[in-house]
Tab-separated table of C-alpha atoms in Angstrom:
chain	number	residue	atom	x	y	z
A	1	MET	CA	64.574	24.979	75.207
A	2	THR	CA	61.959	22.781	73.500
A	3	LEU	CA	61.202	19.584	72.107
A	4	THR	CA	62.916	20.625	68.827
A	5	ASP	CA	66.426	21.345	70.749
A	6	PRO	CA	69.357	19.897	68.734
A	7	PRO	CA	70.877	16.776	70.773
A	8	ILE	CA	74.131	18.809	71.202
A	9	ASP	CA	72.223	21.640	73.009
A	10	VAL	CA	70.602	18.931	75.192
A	11	VAL	CA	73.929	17.734	76.345
A	12	ARG	CA	75.135	21.277	77.089
A	13	ALA	CA	71.833	21.900	79.111
A	14	VAL	CA	72.056	18.610	81.183
A	15	ARG	CA	75.732	19.367	82.085
A	16	GLY	CA	74.971	22.920	83.253
A	17	ALA	CA	71.961	21.494	85.139
A	18	LEU	CA	74.277	18.924	86.994
A	19	ASP	CA	76.628	21.632	87.898
A	20	GLY	CA	74.356	23.731	89.406
A	21	GLY	CA	73.033	25.595	86.505
A	22	PRO	CA	69.234	26.462	85.534
A	23	ALA	CA	66.974	23.241	85.620
A	24	TYR	CA	66.332	21.845	82.124
A	25	ALA	CA	62.917	20.733	80.695
A	26	PRO	CA	63.386	19.094	77.330
A	27	GLN	CA	59.533	19.631	76.431
A	28	PRO	CA	57.649	22.898	76.849
A	29	ARG	CA	56.510	23.254	80.521
A	30	LEU	CA	52.628	22.398	81.047
A	31	SER	CA	52.607	25.285	83.838
A	32	ASP	CA	54.681	28.248	85.329
A	33	ALA	CA	54.916	26.621	88.542
A	34	ALA	CA	58.290	26.974	90.304
A	35	ALA	CA	60.418	23.714	90.566
A	36	PRO	CA	61.740	22.749	93.979
A	37	PRO	CA	65.088	24.146	95.038
A	38	GLY	CA	68.111	22.064	93.705
A	39	THR	CA	65.750	20.494	90.668
A	40	ALA	CA	67.844	19.851	87.714
A	41	LEU	CA	65.646	18.281	85.510
A	42	VAL	CA	61.708	18.771	84.998
A	43	LEU	CA	60.469	15.440	82.864
A	44	ARG	CA	57.018	14.897	81.887
A	45	THR	CA	55.375	11.473	82.615
A	46	SER	CA	54.171	9.541	79.758
A	47	GLY	CA	50.386	10.332	80.803
A	48	SER	CA	49.447	6.778	81.538
A	49	THR	CA	46.678	8.035	83.956
A	50	GLY	CA	45.443	10.223	81.129
A	51	ASN	CA	47.112	13.581	82.894
A	52	PRO	CA	50.909	14.144	82.267
A	53	ARG	CA	52.717	15.485	85.198
A	54	GLU	CA	56.203	17.132	85.599
A	55	VAL	CA	58.701	15.284	87.650
A	56	ALA	CA	61.500	17.255	89.178
A	57	LEU	CA	64.574	15.315	89.481
A	58	SER	CA	67.599	16.720	91.507
A	59	ALA	CA	71.451	16.508	90.335
A	60	ALA	CA	71.920	14.244	93.109
A	61	ALA	CA	69.461	11.685	92.229
A	62	LEU	CA	70.587	11.753	88.402
A	63	ARG	CA	74.208	11.445	89.327
A	64	ALA	CA	73.299	8.264	91.751
A	65	SER	CA	71.399	6.949	88.997
A	66	ALA	CA	74.183	7.279	86.501
A	67	GLU	CA	76.756	5.932	88.870
A	68	ALA	CA	74.851	2.793	89.824
A	69	THR	CA	73.978	1.897	86.181
A	70	HIS	CA	77.686	1.948	85.545
A	71	GLU	CA	78.484	0.047	88.520
A	72	ARG	CA	76.065	-2.609	87.369
A	73	LEU	CA	77.262	-2.688	84.044
A	74	GLY	CA	80.853	-2.947	84.686
A	75	GLY	CA	82.104	0.386	84.294
A	76	PRO	CA	81.751	3.698	82.481
A	77	GLY	CA	81.290	3.577	78.758
A	78	ARG	CA	80.232	5.449	75.737
A	79	TRP	CA	76.605	5.644	74.877
A	80	LEU	CA	74.831	5.510	71.627
A	81	LEU	CA	71.532	7.679	71.564
A	82	VAL	CA	68.572	6.314	69.776
A	83	LEU	CA	65.692	7.320	71.815
A	84	PRO	CA	64.322	10.823	71.893
A	85	PRO	CA	65.863	13.171	74.495
A	86	THR	CA	62.394	14.424	75.708
A	87	HIS	CA	61.665	11.392	77.950
A	88	VAL	CA	63.525	9.808	80.752
A	89	ALA	CA	65.117	6.981	78.771
A	90	GLY	CA	66.657	9.128	76.194
A	91	VAL	CA	67.615	11.971	78.647
A	92	GLN	CA	69.281	9.528	80.806
A	93	VAL	CA	71.484	8.208	78.059
A	94	ILE	CA	72.864	11.771	77.996
A	95	ASN	CA	73.085	11.917	81.762
A	96	ARG	CA	75.191	8.992	82.042
A	97	SER	CA	77.511	10.211	79.602
A	98	VAL	CA	77.754	13.501	81.317
A	99	VAL	CA	78.601	12.153	84.737
A	100	ALA	CA	80.934	9.630	83.539
A	101	GLY	CA	82.772	12.102	81.144
A	102	THR	CA	82.404	9.876	77.941
A	103	GLU	CA	81.045	10.106	74.656
A	104	VAL	CA	77.374	10.181	73.412
A	105	ARG	CA	76.792	9.573	69.816
A	106	VAL	CA	73.193	10.445	68.486
A	107	GLY	CA	71.313	8.579	65.684
A	108	ALA	CA	68.337	9.618	63.836
A	109	LEU	CA	65.511	10.158	66.302
A	110	ASP	CA	62.551	10.262	63.776
A	111	ARG	CA	62.203	6.597	62.638
A	112	PHE	CA	64.285	3.579	63.794
A	113	THR	CA	65.060	1.159	61.345
A	114	PRO	CA	67.298	-1.822	61.403
A	115	GLU	CA	69.422	-0.909	58.313
A	116	GLY	CA	69.678	2.627	60.010
A	117	PHE	CA	70.560	1.257	63.356
A	118	ALA	CA	73.136	-1.155	61.849
A	119	ALA	CA	74.943	1.655	59.827
A	120	LEU	CA	74.984	3.880	62.923
A	121	ALA	CA	76.154	1.365	65.597
A	122	THR	CA	78.753	0.076	63.001
A	123	GLY	CA	80.402	3.523	62.758
A	124	PHE	CA	79.965	4.120	66.713
A	125	LEU	CA	81.566	1.025	67.579
A	126	ARG	CA	84.830	1.511	65.975
A	127	PRO	CA	87.513	2.314	68.519
A	128	PRO	CA	87.743	6.165	69.312
A	129	ALA	CA	90.810	8.085	68.027
A	130	PRO	CA	93.969	7.582	70.282
A	131	ALA	CA	93.963	11.449	70.982
A	132	SER	CA	90.399	11.515	72.658
A	133	SER	CA	90.185	12.189	76.453
A	134	SER	CA	88.083	9.015	76.688
A	135	ALA	CA	90.589	6.761	74.887
A	136	ARG	CA	93.304	7.969	77.130
A	137	SER	CA	91.286	7.547	80.414
A	138	GLY	CA	90.006	4.112	79.393
A	139	LEU	CA	86.440	5.367	79.925
A	140	GLY	CA	85.677	4.754	76.192
A	141	ASP	CA	86.499	0.998	76.167
A	142	ARG	CA	82.821	-0.084	76.667
A	143	ALA	CA	79.636	0.622	74.672
A	144	TYR	CA	76.337	0.877	75.666
A	145	VAL	CA	72.872	1.648	74.009
A	146	SER	CA	69.463	1.976	75.491
A	147	LEU	CA	66.280	0.570	73.422
A	148	VAL	CA	62.656	0.327	73.774
A	149	PRO	CA	61.055	-3.421	73.132
A	150	THR	CA	59.686	-2.183	69.832
A	151	GLN	CA	63.273	-1.291	68.449
A	152	LEU	CA	64.494	-4.666	69.654
A	153	HIS	CA	61.543	-6.519	68.144
A	154	ARG	CA	62.372	-4.666	64.623
A	155	LEU	CA	65.910	-5.804	65.116
A	156	VAL	CA	64.872	-9.333	65.613
A	157	THR	CA	62.254	-9.415	62.998
A	158	ALA	CA	64.579	-8.214	60.626
A	159	ALA	CA	67.185	-10.818	61.405
A	160	ASP	CA	64.771	-13.651	61.066
A	161	ASP	CA	63.909	-12.230	57.385
A	162	GLY	CA	67.429	-12.622	56.448
A	163	ASP	CA	69.070	-9.139	57.462
A	164	THR	CA	71.179	-9.768	60.438
A	165	ALA	CA	73.214	-6.491	60.283
A	166	GLY	CA	71.140	-4.615	62.861
A	167	LEU	CA	71.071	-7.498	65.448
A	168	ASP	CA	74.756	-8.453	64.796
A	169	ALA	CA	75.673	-4.932	65.467
A	170	LEU	CA	73.460	-4.975	68.669
A	171	ALA	CA	75.398	-8.026	69.895
A	172	ARG	CA	78.600	-5.967	69.804
A	173	PHE	CA	77.660	-3.793	72.707
A	174	ASP	CA	78.711	-4.514	76.392
A	175	ALA	CA	75.064	-4.064	77.156
A	176	ALA	CA	71.746	-3.200	75.546
A	177	LEU	CA	69.465	-1.662	78.148
A	178	VAL	CA	65.764	-2.623	77.274
A	179	GLY	CA	62.907	-0.985	79.055
A	180	GLY	CA	60.072	1.481	78.809
A	181	ALA	CA	57.515	-1.448	78.439
A	182	ALA	CA	57.310	-5.216	79.161
A	183	THR	CA	59.594	-7.074	77.010
A	184	PRO	CA	58.156	-10.804	75.791
A	185	SER	CA	60.185	-13.417	77.092
A	186	ALA	CA	60.447	-15.077	73.616
A	187	LEU	CA	61.804	-11.769	72.187
A	188	LEU	CA	64.364	-11.778	74.991
A	189	ALA	CA	65.499	-15.323	74.303
A	190	ARG	CA	65.805	-14.800	70.641
A	191	ALA	CA	67.880	-11.703	71.176
A	192	ARG	CA	70.443	-13.253	73.916
A	193	ALA	CA	70.319	-16.482	71.519
A	194	ALA	CA	72.054	-14.081	68.929
A	195	GLY	CA	74.539	-13.108	71.541
A	196	VAL	CA	73.119	-9.680	72.685
A	197	ARG	CA	73.792	-8.769	76.212
A	198	VAL	CA	70.214	-7.612	77.070
A	199	VAL	CA	69.814	-5.955	80.451
A	200	THR	CA	65.750	-5.447	81.081
A	201	THR	CA	65.290	-2.298	83.256
A	202	TYR	CA	62.411	-1.272	85.295
A	203	GLY	CA	61.782	2.251	86.459
A	204	MET	CA	60.061	5.407	85.462
A	205	SER	CA	60.444	9.439	85.545
A	206	GLU	CA	59.711	9.525	89.308
A	207	THR	CA	62.830	7.030	89.812
A	208	SER	CA	65.344	8.751	87.442
A	209	GLY	CA	64.555	5.979	84.967
A	210	GLY	CA	65.548	2.382	85.524
A	211	CYS	CA	66.387	1.524	88.879
A	212	VAL	CA	65.859	-2.346	88.738
A	213	TYR	CA	67.847	-4.169	86.261
A	214	ASP	CA	67.176	-7.892	85.507
A	215	GLY	CA	64.661	-7.965	88.477
A	216	VAL	CA	67.490	-6.928	90.859
A	217	PRO	CA	67.716	-3.396	92.703
A	218	LEU	CA	70.604	-1.028	91.665
A	219	ALA	CA	72.974	-0.092	94.515
A	220	GLY	CA	71.131	1.821	97.185
A	221	VAL	CA	67.998	1.085	95.775
A	222	ARG	CA	65.266	-0.873	97.631
A	223	VAL	CA	61.968	-2.230	96.675
A	224	ARG	CA	58.793	-3.493	98.542
A	225	LEU	CA	55.436	-4.812	97.796
A	226	ALA	CA	52.423	-3.460	99.475
A	227	ASP	CA	48.585	-4.604	99.849
A	228	ALA	CA	46.482	-2.077	97.753
A	229	GLU	CA	44.747	-1.384	101.046
A	230	ALA	CA	47.039	-2.601	104.022
A	231	GLY	CA	50.328	-1.271	103.475
A	232	PRO	CA	53.701	-2.504	102.925
A	233	GLY	CA	54.779	-6.236	102.467
A	234	LEU	CA	58.121	-7.825	101.407
A	235	THR	CA	61.231	-5.634	100.971
A	236	SER	CA	64.065	-6.288	98.636
A	237	GLY	CA	67.434	-4.363	99.557
A	238	ALA	CA	70.176	-3.766	96.844
A	239	ALA	CA	71.992	-6.964	97.323
A	240	GLY	CA	68.705	-8.831	96.461
A	241	LYS	CA	68.128	-10.245	99.590
A	242	ASP	CA	64.771	-9.920	101.272
A	243	ALA	CA	62.910	-9.564	104.597
A	244	VAL	CA	59.495	-9.631	105.524
A	245	ASP	CA	58.712	-6.229	107.290
A	246	ARG	CA	55.128	-7.537	108.172
A	247	GLY	CA	52.430	-10.123	106.877
A	248	ALA	CA	51.761	-9.397	103.195
A	249	VAL	CA	48.488	-10.218	101.331
A	250	GLY	CA	48.858	-11.485	97.754
A	251	THR	CA	46.461	-10.038	94.976
A	252	GLY	CA	45.388	-13.246	93.326
A	253	ILE	CA	46.844	-12.245	90.054
A	254	VAL	CA	47.221	-14.535	87.242
A	255	SER	CA	51.175	-14.581	86.732
A	256	THR	CA	53.502	-16.388	84.503
A	257	ASP	CA	53.780	-19.199	86.434
A	258	THR	CA	51.060	-19.175	89.469
A	259	VAL	CA	47.383	-18.668	89.879
A	260	GLY	CA	46.225	-16.795	93.118
A	261	THR	CA	49.843	-16.420	94.679
A	262	ASP	CA	49.701	-15.532	98.151
A	263	ALA	CA	52.173	-14.712	100.985
A	264	GLY	CA	50.774	-17.622	102.797
A	265	ASP	CA	51.504	-20.103	99.822
A	266	ASN	CA	55.383	-19.353	99.951
A	267	ASP	CA	57.312	-17.313	102.482
A	268	THR	CA	59.740	-16.091	99.523
A	269	VAL	CA	57.002	-15.445	96.895
A	270	VAL	CA	54.616	-12.533	97.154
A	271	THR	CA	52.534	-10.001	94.962
A	272	GLY	CA	51.410	-6.465	95.453
A	273	ILE	CA	51.857	-2.848	94.623
A	274	VAL	CA	55.555	-1.784	93.731
A	275	GLU	CA	57.308	0.493	95.977
A	276	LEU	CA	60.665	1.871	95.448
A	277	SER	CA	63.404	3.783	97.667
A	278	GLY	CA	66.616	4.966	97.307
A	279	PRO	CA	68.789	8.086	96.254
A	280	VAL	CA	67.121	8.083	92.703
A	281	LEU	CA	63.966	9.410	94.016
A	282	ALA	CA	62.377	12.626	92.456
A	283	GLU	CA	61.513	15.626	94.612
A	284	GLY	CA	58.076	15.398	93.432
A	285	TYR	CA	55.418	16.758	91.047
A	286	VAL	CA	56.009	20.183	89.939
A	287	GLY	CA	53.026	22.400	91.358
A	288	ASP	CA	50.937	19.515	92.552
A	289	PRO	CA	51.696	18.800	96.048
A	290	ASP	CA	48.651	16.775	96.703
A	291	ALA	CA	49.738	14.169	94.104
A	292	THR	CA	53.387	14.424	95.509
A	293	ALA	CA	52.013	13.681	99.160
A	294	ALA	CA	49.894	10.702	97.825
A	295	ALA	CA	52.898	9.063	95.708
A	296	PHE	CA	56.068	9.865	98.108
A	297	ARG	CA	55.516	8.969	101.454
A	298	THR	CA	58.166	8.789	104.337
A	299	GLY	CA	57.902	5.942	106.650
A	300	PRO	CA	58.456	5.663	110.547
A	301	ASP	CA	62.211	5.081	110.183
A	302	GLY	CA	62.724	8.068	107.851
A	303	THR	CA	62.894	6.227	104.672
A	304	ARG	CA	61.156	7.803	101.803
A	305	TRP	CA	59.280	5.573	99.383
A	306	PHE	CA	57.625	6.105	95.942
A	307	ARG	CA	54.222	4.008	95.533
A	308	THR	CA	54.139	3.307	91.751
A	309	SER	CA	50.854	1.910	90.114
A	310	ASP	CA	52.192	-1.509	89.207
A	311	LEU	CA	51.690	-4.863	90.387
A	312	GLY	CA	54.688	-6.982	90.952
A	313	ARG	CA	55.960	-10.333	92.316
A	314	LEU	CA	59.003	-10.875	94.722
A	315	ASP	CA	60.699	-14.274	94.052
A	316	ASP	CA	63.768	-14.577	96.324
A	317	GLY	CA	64.517	-11.003	96.045
A	318	ARG	CA	63.969	-10.679	92.363
A	319	LEU	CA	61.105	-8.487	90.995
A	320	THR	CA	58.939	-9.428	88.123
A	321	ILE	CA	56.382	-6.822	87.080
A	322	LEU	CA	52.832	-8.156	86.361
A	323	GLY	CA	51.387	-4.969	85.053
A	324	ARG	CA	49.426	-1.691	85.976
A	325	ALA	CA	47.347	-2.442	88.827
A	326	ASP	CA	44.378	-0.585	87.023
A	327	ASP	CA	45.118	-2.703	84.199
A	328	VAL	CA	43.964	-5.931	85.575
A	329	ILE	CA	41.070	-7.374	84.134
A	330	LEU	CA	38.333	-9.182	86.474
A	331	THR	CA	36.653	-11.949	84.500
A	332	GLY	CA	34.469	-14.314	85.955
A	333	GLY	CA	35.508	-13.590	89.457
A	334	VAL	CA	39.178	-14.081	88.541
A	335	ASN	CA	42.121	-11.517	88.313
A	336	VAL	CA	43.904	-11.633	85.011
A	337	ALA	CA	47.148	-9.477	84.537
A	338	PRO	CA	47.319	-8.434	80.823
A	339	ALA	CA	51.319	-8.364	80.935
A	340	ALA	CA	51.327	-12.169	81.793
A	341	VAL	CA	48.659	-12.669	78.764
A	342	GLU	CA	50.766	-10.692	76.240
A	343	ASP	CA	53.923	-12.549	77.066
A	344	ALA	CA	52.337	-15.716	76.482
A	345	ILE	CA	50.907	-14.482	73.157
A	346	ALA	CA	54.096	-13.261	72.003
A	347	GLU	CA	55.720	-16.763	72.969
A	348	HIS	CA	53.228	-18.578	71.021
A	349	LEU	CA	53.472	-16.303	67.959
A	350	ALA	CA	57.147	-16.569	67.980
A	351	GLY	CA	56.712	-20.544	68.156
A	352	LEU	CA	54.539	-20.378	64.847
A	353	GLY	CA	57.270	-17.985	63.114
A	354	THR	CA	54.920	-15.050	63.061
A	355	PRO	CA	56.517	-12.678	65.637
A	356	GLY	CA	54.177	-9.883	66.656
A	357	GLU	CA	53.394	-7.573	69.662
A	358	ALA	CA	50.241	-7.895	71.653
A	359	CYS	CA	48.267	-5.681	73.782
A	360	VAL	CA	45.416	-7.159	75.990
A	361	VAL	CA	42.449	-5.393	77.549
A	362	GLY	CA	39.157	-6.134	79.215
A	363	VAL	CA	35.792	-5.090	77.812
A	364	PRO	CA	32.462	-5.221	79.678
A	365	ASP	CA	30.612	-8.441	79.031
A	366	ASP	CA	27.067	-9.640	80.434
A	367	GLU	CA	28.460	-13.025	81.205
A	368	TRP	CA	31.975	-12.733	82.330
A	369	GLY	CA	31.737	-9.143	83.733
A	370	HIS	CA	34.706	-8.296	81.402
A	371	ALA	CA	35.979	-10.261	78.355
A	372	VAL	CA	39.515	-10.912	77.806
A	373	VAL	CA	40.431	-9.530	74.347
A	374	ALA	CA	43.617	-9.537	72.620
A	375	VAL	CA	44.941	-6.992	69.816
A	376	ILE	CA	47.918	-8.218	67.829
A	377	ALA	CA	50.204	-6.308	65.378
A	378	LEU	CA	51.874	-8.942	63.412
A	379	ALA	CA	55.551	-8.320	61.788
A	380	GLY	CA	54.715	-6.886	58.305
A	381	ARG	CA	56.241	-9.478	55.868
A	382	ARG	CA	55.227	-12.499	57.930
A	383	ALA	CA	51.952	-11.267	58.272
A	384	ALA	CA	49.015	-13.278	56.572
A	385	PRO	CA	46.597	-11.447	54.461
A	386	SER	CA	44.102	-9.857	57.003
A	387	PRO	CA	40.312	-9.394	56.265
A	388	ALA	CA	39.077	-5.853	56.047
A	389	PRO	CA	39.018	-3.888	59.039
A	390	VAL	CA	35.937	-3.630	61.149
A	391	ARG	CA	34.120	-0.473	60.214
A	392	GLY	CA	35.179	2.581	61.828
A	393	THR	CA	38.434	1.113	63.181
A	394	ASN	CA	41.940	-0.222	62.228
A	395	LEU	CA	41.255	-3.800	63.525
A	396	ALA	CA	40.337	-6.776	61.759
A	397	ASP	CA	38.622	-10.105	63.307
A	398	GLY	CA	41.673	-12.517	63.751
A	399	GLY	CA	39.713	-15.416	62.996
A	400	GLY	CA	38.988	-18.830	64.659
A	401	GLU	CA	42.216	-20.532	63.876
A	402	LEU	CA	44.261	-17.824	65.399
A	403	LEU	CA	41.774	-17.591	68.398
A	404	ALA	CA	41.674	-21.333	69.101
A	405	GLY	CA	45.686	-21.257	68.996
A	406	LEU	CA	45.828	-18.339	71.402
A	407	ARG	CA	43.289	-19.646	73.739
A	408	SER	CA	45.075	-23.150	73.889
A	409	ALA	CA	48.604	-21.687	74.611
A	410	VAL	CA	47.475	-19.102	77.130
A	411	GLY	CA	45.017	-21.635	79.026
A	412	GLN	CA	47.892	-24.068	79.169
A	413	ARG	CA	50.367	-21.526	80.678
A	414	LEU	CA	48.121	-19.252	82.795
A	415	GLY	CA	45.036	-21.033	83.067
A	416	THR	CA	41.379	-20.875	81.110
A	417	PRO	CA	40.234	-17.441	82.704
A	418	ALA	CA	43.459	-15.727	81.101
A	419	ALA	CA	42.766	-17.192	77.717
A	420	PRO	CA	41.470	-14.293	75.329
A	421	ARG	CA	37.638	-14.745	74.217
A	422	ARG	CA	38.181	-12.695	71.121
A	423	VAL	CA	41.340	-11.640	68.972
A	424	TYR	CA	41.855	-8.728	66.589
A	425	VAL	CA	44.666	-7.876	64.443
A	426	THR	CA	46.015	-4.560	63.381
A	427	ALA	CA	48.938	-3.070	61.301
A	428	ALA	CA	50.323	-1.203	64.421
A	429	LEU	CA	49.696	-0.724	68.189
A	430	PRO	CA	49.162	3.037	69.005
A	431	ALA	CA	51.693	4.562	71.213
A	432	ARG	CA	51.784	7.193	73.994
A	433	GLY	CA	55.557	7.486	74.494
A	434	PRO	CA	58.777	5.638	73.405
A	435	GLY	CA	57.779	2.023	73.687
A	436	LYS	CA	54.690	2.564	75.447
A	437	VAL	CA	51.359	1.076	73.943
A	438	ASP	CA	48.434	3.359	74.558
A	439	ARG	CA	46.189	0.534	76.338
A	440	ARG	CA	43.379	3.096	76.677
A	441	ALA	CA	43.300	3.733	72.608
A	442	VAL	CA	43.409	-0.031	72.095
A	443	ARG	CA	40.532	-0.619	74.320
A	444	ASP	CA	38.404	2.299	72.965
A	445	ALA	CA	39.180	0.599	69.385
A	446	VAL	CA	38.035	-2.722	70.630
A	447	VAL	CA	34.810	-1.332	72.221
A	448	ARG	CA	33.934	0.085	68.702
A	449	ALA	CA	34.794	-2.787	66.933
A	450	GLU	CA	32.670	-4.893	69.382
A	451	ARG	CA	29.593	-2.499	68.812
A	452	GLU	CA	30.176	-2.837	64.984
A	453	ALA	CA	30.234	-6.715	65.375
A	454	GLY	CA	27.058	-6.693	67.273
A	455	ARG	CA	28.534	-7.908	70.427
A	456	GLU	CA	26.257	-6.125	72.906
A	457	PRO	CA	26.331	-4.821	75.811
A	458	VAL	CA	29.600	-3.015	75.198
A	459	ARG	CA	29.748	0.220	77.215
A	460	PRO	CA	32.522	3.079	76.794
């Protein structure tokens, strides 16, 4: 099967794989390497490191993930699929339905629009026919949908522009999972104010998708933070209680509410590299034993852990993701987490009535080592006319007024080092998967724009 498989074929393939049949790969295989015994799904990673890998997931891991999700959400239910079933988030919608024996309804997967979602969701949310097995069993009483932040952003923006049908329909679901990328707090607040039962999720292909919901691990999942060099730090169990395994060292990341957090500053707050454990973990990377050994490690007590590339903060057992460790910008001797800056920018723009999405990158700078630069995609109808793009790019200078406002808002919330030194606007941020901004492509575009503007030296 290939990436063009009809959704009904994907459902059959997932059901067969869970029942012991051949492993299913929703995208063409990258190699002919054999998957480990017991593999049910072979999924590609999003390629955030530049080299996509193939992840082997067992039927046991997929069932554990589906059951833990339904336990957290309040029980099994019907699922609406509006994500491509080629990545883990979309495949998981199908997997949860198959495991629970409930209905999955598939929408148009080529382009997500608020009006299209409203029509699809309205039909889906009608009570199932009395003769259906899901109605007889009571499994069809609840309705769920999984989105990426970009889709939620479009629904909220449409509602703010007067078309509330999509957001109103979303509010009728028992839960709307939102993951795949960081969701700005202002966007979450706006959706929740409209009655949407948003559940933020964190996870990746290597963990069978989301395994931490609203900052709290699912049943059976454990979270710990490790220093980049020294090893494990603070651990959070499935019940949200934490215990210090050993002394943890903070990373000095500029986060949403603290600068330079360190384990010594507060016994219950610590930052570090996120590591995950539990029955949802993948078997490893297909055909890449070295990468598997580096990412999946078994501790002295026999617990198997997956080391992510993300920085996180645990506060009384609740996990907050600060962004990828390799995205951190060192500017003037201070570490800045782009995700925290992006959240502050989104909140500021929402307060101005011009909602938008932001990507923050660092570019080489003689004075600061790296300069913090923001690229913003403003919601179409609300965006003011922009100057012409810088030659050779799709970026336009955001202007002094926008920059001054962003610097003030970010500086007040995170400190002056985190405030952007330049800002560009664009029609849309490049993506490398469902809801995931291609940060490398954004940085490359900024480098070109900086060169054209004569802001040397800028190195590739």
